[in-house]
Amino acid sequence: MDLERRRFLRGAAGAVTAAAAAVAAPVNEAAAFGPREPKTLPPKAVGMLYDSTLCIGCKACVSACKQANGMPAEQPASLAAWNEGTWDAAEDISGKTLNVIRVYQNGTMAEKDREQDGYAFVKRHCLHCVDPSCISVCPVSAMRKDPVTGIVTHNPDACIGCRYCVYGCPFNVPQYQFDEPFGQISKCQFCNHLQAEGKLPACCDVCPTGASLFGLVEDLQAEAERRLAAQPGTLYEFPRGKLGGGRPGHEAPIGHYQPHLYGEKEAGGTQVRYLTGVPHEKLGLPELPDHSYAAVSEGMQHTLYKGMIAPLALFGGLVFLARRSSKTYRDEGPAHIDEEDSSS
Ligand code: SF4
Ligand code: SF4
Ligand code: SF4
């Protein structure tokens, strides 16, 4: 029986190869497995510019986010003894924390926004990708991207809890509530419920320095480029809340920025931009290619499944092998099969 099974599996492997050949043969290889067309920014895409050099680490954005989204406070067990009930000290995003401020520390930490002997703050939440992997991998369309604003939302009623989005996101954003009996996926939805009422996302609304700034992505891009082009140390009026929203600004010197505007191109582009004084990789912002993972994987899948050629070829190959094996068994008995197998 083992020999017969081995023989069948060898044949099945051959059928898979034949199926792959069948799909690859008639088309140019590059075209067959190339990525699909990348998705582009929606016309009225909204986003956030986070300027790490303006961030003072006050965590008002973390608290406001929790309040706006009905999330409980989180405290690591190590801090609970002295920290009880007074301060939200989540160390990273989780099923109960959609947004955190993390701290980079080096050496003496003498100067802010300096890589050596310095420290810096960085904000972590969903970047609302232009071509999101979380949407591509979701089998039930529980993740959706608004066609106008580009905000990526999660529908808990549609979600089946498979957690593909947790593993598919290149920024490691969606989190599962493992400690709940009926846990759900959590991620920043850019406070779309507040935006629907004409309000700002909570984190941008409360930020005292304008480090978290809301606006149209194309306007935020231009604002970021203005800051990058300005002479470090020049006094600048940094907008607060919403870009062009009319609030009094926050006057401060332009920082020593890294030249890379993070979020513009990573993983096919996002709707969040990061300006930092310390290299982004030191702040936990991952190095990613410019292309969207969703475009590559969907391009390959659509080629393989185009016209159902590959699955049908595979199915046909397996049926042929099964029929041949059963005919040999009927005509010549198991001894012949075992003999044939051991001689091969
Ligand atoms: S950052 Fe992750 S969760 Fe957010 S839109 Fe992109 S892929 Fe989805
Ligand atoms: S946009 Fe809203 S949900 Fe997202 S991080 Fe800011 S406050 Fe939290
Ligand atoms: S509210 Fe603004 S300044 Fe305070 S931690 Fe958040 S981003 Fe930084």
mmCIF file of N, CA, C and O in Angstrom, residues 124-170:
data_model
loop_
_atom_site.group_PDB
_atom_site.id
_atom_site.type_symbol
_atom_site.label_atom_id
_atom_site.label_comp_id
_atom_site.label_asym_id
_atom_site.label_seq_id
_atom_site.Cartn_x
_atom_site.Cartn_y
_atom_site.Cartn_z
ATOM 1 N N ARG A 124 2.975 55.010 16.276
ATOM 2 C CA ARG A 124 2.733 53.761 15.538
ATOM 3 C C ARG A 124 1.238 53.464 15.486
ATOM 4 O O ARG A 124 0.575 53.365 16.516
ATOM 5 N N HIS A 125 0.740 53.354 14.266
ATOM 6 C CA HIS A 125 -0.650 52.946 14.010
ATOM 7 C C HIS A 125 -0.790 52.614 12.531
ATOM 8 O O HIS A 125 0.221 52.628 11.802
ATOM 9 N N CYS A 126 -2.003 52.343 12.073
ATOM 10 C CA CYS A 126 -2.214 51.990 10.666
ATOM 11 C C CYS A 126 -1.812 53.146 9.750
ATOM 12 O O CYS A 126 -2.088 54.310 10.051
ATOM 13 N N LEU A 127 -1.181 52.812 8.622
ATOM 14 C CA LEU A 127 -0.737 53.847 7.675
ATOM 15 C C LEU A 127 -1.727 54.034 6.513
ATOM 16 O O LEU A 127 -1.494 54.816 5.620
ATOM 17 N N HIS A 128 -2.804 53.265 6.510
ATOM 18 C CA HIS A 128 -3.822 53.368 5.457
ATOM 19 C C HIS A 128 -3.170 53.329 4.070
ATOM 20 O O HIS A 128 -3.145 54.330 3.325
ATOM 21 N N CYS A 129 -2.635 52.141 3.772
ATOM 22 C CA CYS A 129 -1.883 51.926 2.530
ATOM 23 C C CYS A 129 -2.735 52.243 1.301
ATOM 24 O O CYS A 129 -3.959 52.070 1.301
ATOM 25 N N VAL A 130 -2.055 52.649 0.240
ATOM 26 C CA VAL A 130 -2.741 52.911 -1.026
ATOM 27 C C VAL A 130 -3.262 51.589 -1.627
ATOM 28 O O VAL A 130 -4.364 51.533 -2.179
ATOM 29 N N ASP A 131 -2.477 50.540 -1.501
ATOM 30 C CA ASP A 131 -2.848 49.223 -2.052
ATOM 31 C C ASP A 131 -2.635 48.184 -0.943
ATOM 32 O O ASP A 131 -1.651 47.462 -0.925
ATOM 33 N N PRO A 132 -3.579 48.111 0.000
ATOM 34 C CA PRO A 132 -3.302 47.399 1.259
ATOM 35 C C PRO A 132 -3.282 45.874 1.150
ATOM 36 O O PRO A 132 -4.175 45.265 0.559
ATOM 37 N N SER A 133 -2.274 45.285 1.766
ATOM 38 C CA SER A 133 -2.187 43.821 1.824
ATOM 39 C C SER A 133 -3.299 43.248 2.689
ATOM 40 O O SER A 133 -3.787 42.146 2.425
ATOM 41 N N CYS A 134 -3.705 43.976 3.744
ATOM 42 C CA CYS A 134 -4.733 43.443 4.639
ATOM 43 C C CYS A 134 -6.036 43.197 3.879
ATOM 44 O O CYS A 134 -6.770 42.253 4.174
ATOM 45 N N ILE A 135 -6.306 44.039 2.881
ATOM 46 C CA ILE A 135 -7.522 43.860 2.071
ATOM 47 C C ILE A 135 -7.333 42.695 1.110
ATOM 48 O O ILE A 135 -8.214 41.861 0.920
ATOM 49 N N SER A 136 -6.136 42.630 0.531
ATOM 50 C CA SER A 136 -5.861 41.577 -0.456
ATOM 51 C C SER A 136 -5.997 40.184 0.145
ATOM 52 O O SER A 136 -6.495 39.267 -0.504
ATOM 53 N N VAL A 137 -5.540 40.007 1.397
ATOM 54 C CA VAL A 137 -5.538 38.653 1.971
ATOM 55 C C VAL A 137 -6.859 38.285 2.641
ATOM 56 O O VAL A 137 -7.086 37.112 2.931
ATOM 57 N N CYS A 138 -7.729 39.257 2.894
ATOM 58 C CA CYS A 138 -8.966 38.959 3.637
ATOM 59 C C CYS A 138 -9.940 38.163 2.759
ATOM 60 O O CYS A 138 -10.368 38.646 1.705
ATOM 61 N N PRO A 139 -10.310 36.936 3.162
ATOM 62 C CA PRO A 139 -11.158 36.099 2.294
ATOM 63 C C PRO A 139 -12.623 36.516 2.274
ATOM 64 O O PRO A 139 -13.377 36.045 1.422
ATOM 65 N N VAL A 140 -13.050 37.377 3.218
ATOM 66 C CA VAL A 140 -14.476 37.713 3.283
ATOM 67 C C VAL A 140 -14.722 39.219 3.151
ATOM 68 O O VAL A 140 -15.789 39.716 3.508
ATOM 69 N N SER A 141 -13.732 39.950 2.656
ATOM 70 C CA SER A 141 -13.849 41.405 2.456
ATOM 71 C C SER A 141 -14.243 42.144 3.728
ATOM 72 O O SER A 141 -15.029 43.103 3.682
ATOM 73 N N ALA A 142 -13.706 41.688 4.864
ATOM 74 C CA ALA A 142 -13.986 42.407 6.112
ATOM 75 C C ALA A 142 -13.159 43.686 6.204
ATOM 76 O O ALA A 142 -13.504 44.600 6.936
ATOM 77 N N MET A 143 -12.040 43.740 5.479
ATOM 78 C CA MET A 143 -11.253 44.968 5.394
ATOM 79 C C MET A 143 -11.660 45.691 4.112
ATOM 80 O O MET A 143 -11.728 45.063 3.045
ATOM 81 N N ARG A 144 -11.891 47.009 4.230
ATOM 82 C CA ARG A 144 -12.305 47.763 3.048
ATOM 83 C C ARG A 144 -11.585 49.097 2.991
ATOM 84 O O ARG A 144 -11.235 49.661 4.028
ATOM 85 N N LYS A 145 -11.389 49.582 1.791
ATOM 86 C CA LYS A 145 -10.780 50.901 1.610
ATOM 87 C C LYS A 145 -11.821 51.825 1.008
ATOM 88 O O LYS A 145 -12.399 51.495 -0.044
ATOM 89 N N ASP A 146 -12.063 52.947 1.656
ATOM 90 C CA ASP A 146 -13.065 53.877 1.152
ATOM 91 C C ASP A 146 -12.601 54.430 -0.207
ATOM 92 O O ASP A 146 -11.479 54.926 -0.314
ATOM 93 N N PRO A 147 -13.479 54.347 -1.235
ATOM 94 C CA PRO A 147 -13.025 54.766 -2.571
ATOM 95 C C PRO A 147 -12.751 56.266 -2.681
ATOM 96 O O PRO A 147 -12.086 56.702 -3.617
ATOM 97 N N VAL A 148 -13.258 57.058 -1.751
ATOM 98 C CA VAL A 148 -13.044 58.517 -1.828
ATOM 99 C C VAL A 148 -11.936 58.964 -0.881
ATOM 100 O O VAL A 148 -10.963 59.601 -1.292
ATOM 101 N N THR A 149 -12.055 58.603 0.391
ATOM 102 C CA THR A 149 -11.069 59.082 1.375
ATOM 103 C C THR A 149 -9.866 58.150 1.501
ATOM 104 O O THR A 149 -8.827 58.541 2.018
ATOM 105 N N GLY A 150 -10.022 56.909 1.074
ATOM 106 C CA GLY A 150 -8.920 55.939 1.168
ATOM 107 C C GLY A 150 -8.727 55.354 2.553
ATOM 108 O O GLY A 150 -7.783 54.589 2.774
ATOM 109 N N ILE A 151 -9.607 55.679 3.505
ATOM 110 C CA ILE A 151 -9.467 55.136 4.855
ATOM 111 C C ILE A 151 -9.745 53.626 4.816
ATOM 112 O O ILE A 151 -10.718 53.182 4.203
ATOM 113 N N VAL A 152 -8.874 52.870 5.483
ATOM 114 C CA VAL A 152 -9.031 51.411 5.512
ATOM 115 C C VAL A 152 -9.737 51.027 6.814
ATOM 116 O O VAL A 152 -9.235 51.318 7.907
ATOM 117 N N THR A 153 -10.906 50.418 6.681
ATOM 118 C CA THR A 153 -11.705 50.072 7.861
ATOM 119 C C THR A 153 -11.884 48.564 7.967
ATOM 120 O O THR A 153 -11.720 47.826 6.993
ATOM 121 N N HIS A 154 -12.247 48.150 9.167
ATOM 122 C CA HIS A 154 -12.469 46.736 9.432
ATOM 123 C C HIS A 154 -13.907 46.545 9.894
ATOM 124 O O HIS A 154 -14.390 47.286 10.757
ATOM 125 N N ASN A 155 -14.598 45.565 9.296
ATOM 126 C CA ASN A 155 -15.988 45.301 9.649
ATOM 127 C C ASN A 155 -16.049 44.042 10.518
ATOM 128 O O ASN A 155 -15.932 42.927 10.008
ATOM 129 N N PRO A 156 -16.234 44.186 11.842
ATOM 130 C CA PRO A 156 -16.215 43.016 12.718
ATOM 131 C C PRO A 156 -17.354 42.045 12.442
ATOM 132 O O PRO A 156 -17.237 40.853 12.734
ATOM 133 N N ASP A 157 -18.457 42.522 11.861
ATOM 134 C CA ASP A 157 -19.584 41.621 11.584
ATOM 135 C C ASP A 157 -19.266 40.651 10.440
ATOM 136 O O ASP A 157 -19.800 39.551 10.388
ATOM 137 N N ALA A 158 -18.417 41.082 9.529
ATOM 138 C CA ALA A 158 -18.053 40.206 8.402
ATOM 139 C C ALA A 158 -16.852 39.324 8.741
ATOM 140 O O ALA A 158 -16.683 38.246 8.172
ATOM 141 N N CYS A 159 -16.036 39.764 9.695
ATOM 142 C CA CYS A 159 -14.764 39.089 10.000
ATOM 143 C C CYS A 159 -14.999 37.683 10.558
ATOM 144 O O CYS A 159 -15.864 37.473 11.408
ATOM 145 N N ILE A 160 -14.202 36.715 10.069
ATOM 146 C CA ILE A 160 -14.318 35.333 10.568
ATOM 147 C C ILE A 160 -13.157 34.990 11.511
ATOM 148 O O ILE A 160 -12.995 33.838 11.914
ATOM 149 N N GLY A 161 -12.327 35.958 11.814
ATOM 150 C CA GLY A 161 -11.241 35.743 12.786
ATOM 151 C C GLY A 161 -10.084 34.908 12.283
ATOM 152 O O GLY A 161 -9.323 34.351 13.072
ATOM 153 N N CYS A 162 -9.893 34.829 10.948
ATOM 154 C CA CYS A 162 -8.822 33.981 10.398
ATOM 155 C C CYS A 162 -7.434 34.554 10.670
ATOM 156 O O CYS A 162 -6.441 33.854 10.627
ATOM 157 N N ARG A 163 -7.337 35.850 10.873
ATOM 158 C CA ARG A 163 -6.082 36.570 11.191
ATOM 159 C C ARG A 163 -5.097 36.645 10.030
ATOM 160 O O ARG A 163 -3.917 36.863 10.244
ATOM 161 N N TYR A 164 -5.575 36.418 8.799
ATOM 162 C CA TYR A 164 -4.671 36.595 7.653
ATOM 163 C C TYR A 164 -4.148 38.026 7.600
ATOM 164 O O TYR A 164 -3.005 38.263 7.237
ATOM 165 N N CYS A 165 -5.017 38.993 7.959
ATOM 166 C CA CYS A 165 -4.592 40.404 7.893
ATOM 167 C C CYS A 165 -3.450 40.673 8.865
ATOM 168 O O CYS A 165 -2.571 41.493 8.599
ATOM 169 N N VAL A 166 -3.448 39.963 9.999
ATOM 170 C CA VAL A 166 -2.387 40.155 11.003
ATOM 171 C C VAL A 166 -1.039 39.794 10.376
ATOM 172 O O VAL A 166 -0.049 40.509 10.563
ATOM 173 N N TYR A 167 -1.022 38.698 9.612
ATOM 174 C CA TYR A 167 0.232 38.244 9.018
ATOM 175 C C TYR A 167 0.520 38.945 7.691
ATOM 176 O O TYR A 167 1.669 39.024 7.272
ATOM 177 N N GLY A 168 -0.526 39.444 7.039
ATOM 178 C CA GLY A 168 -0.336 40.052 5.715
ATOM 179 C C GLY A 168 0.164 41.478 5.755
ATOM 180 O O GLY A 168 0.779 41.952 4.807
ATOM 181 N N CYS A 169 -0.054 42.200 6.833
ATOM 182 C CA CYS A 169 0.289 43.628 6.882
ATOM 183 C C CYS A 169 1.805 43.818 7.014
ATOM 184 O O CYS A 169 2.416 43.326 7.961
ATOM 185 N N PRO A 170 2.439 44.541 6.100
ATOM 186 C CA PRO A 170 3.896 44.721 6.182
ATOM 187 C C PRO A 170 4.322 45.604 7.353
ATOM 188 O O PRO A 170 5.502 45.627 7.702
#
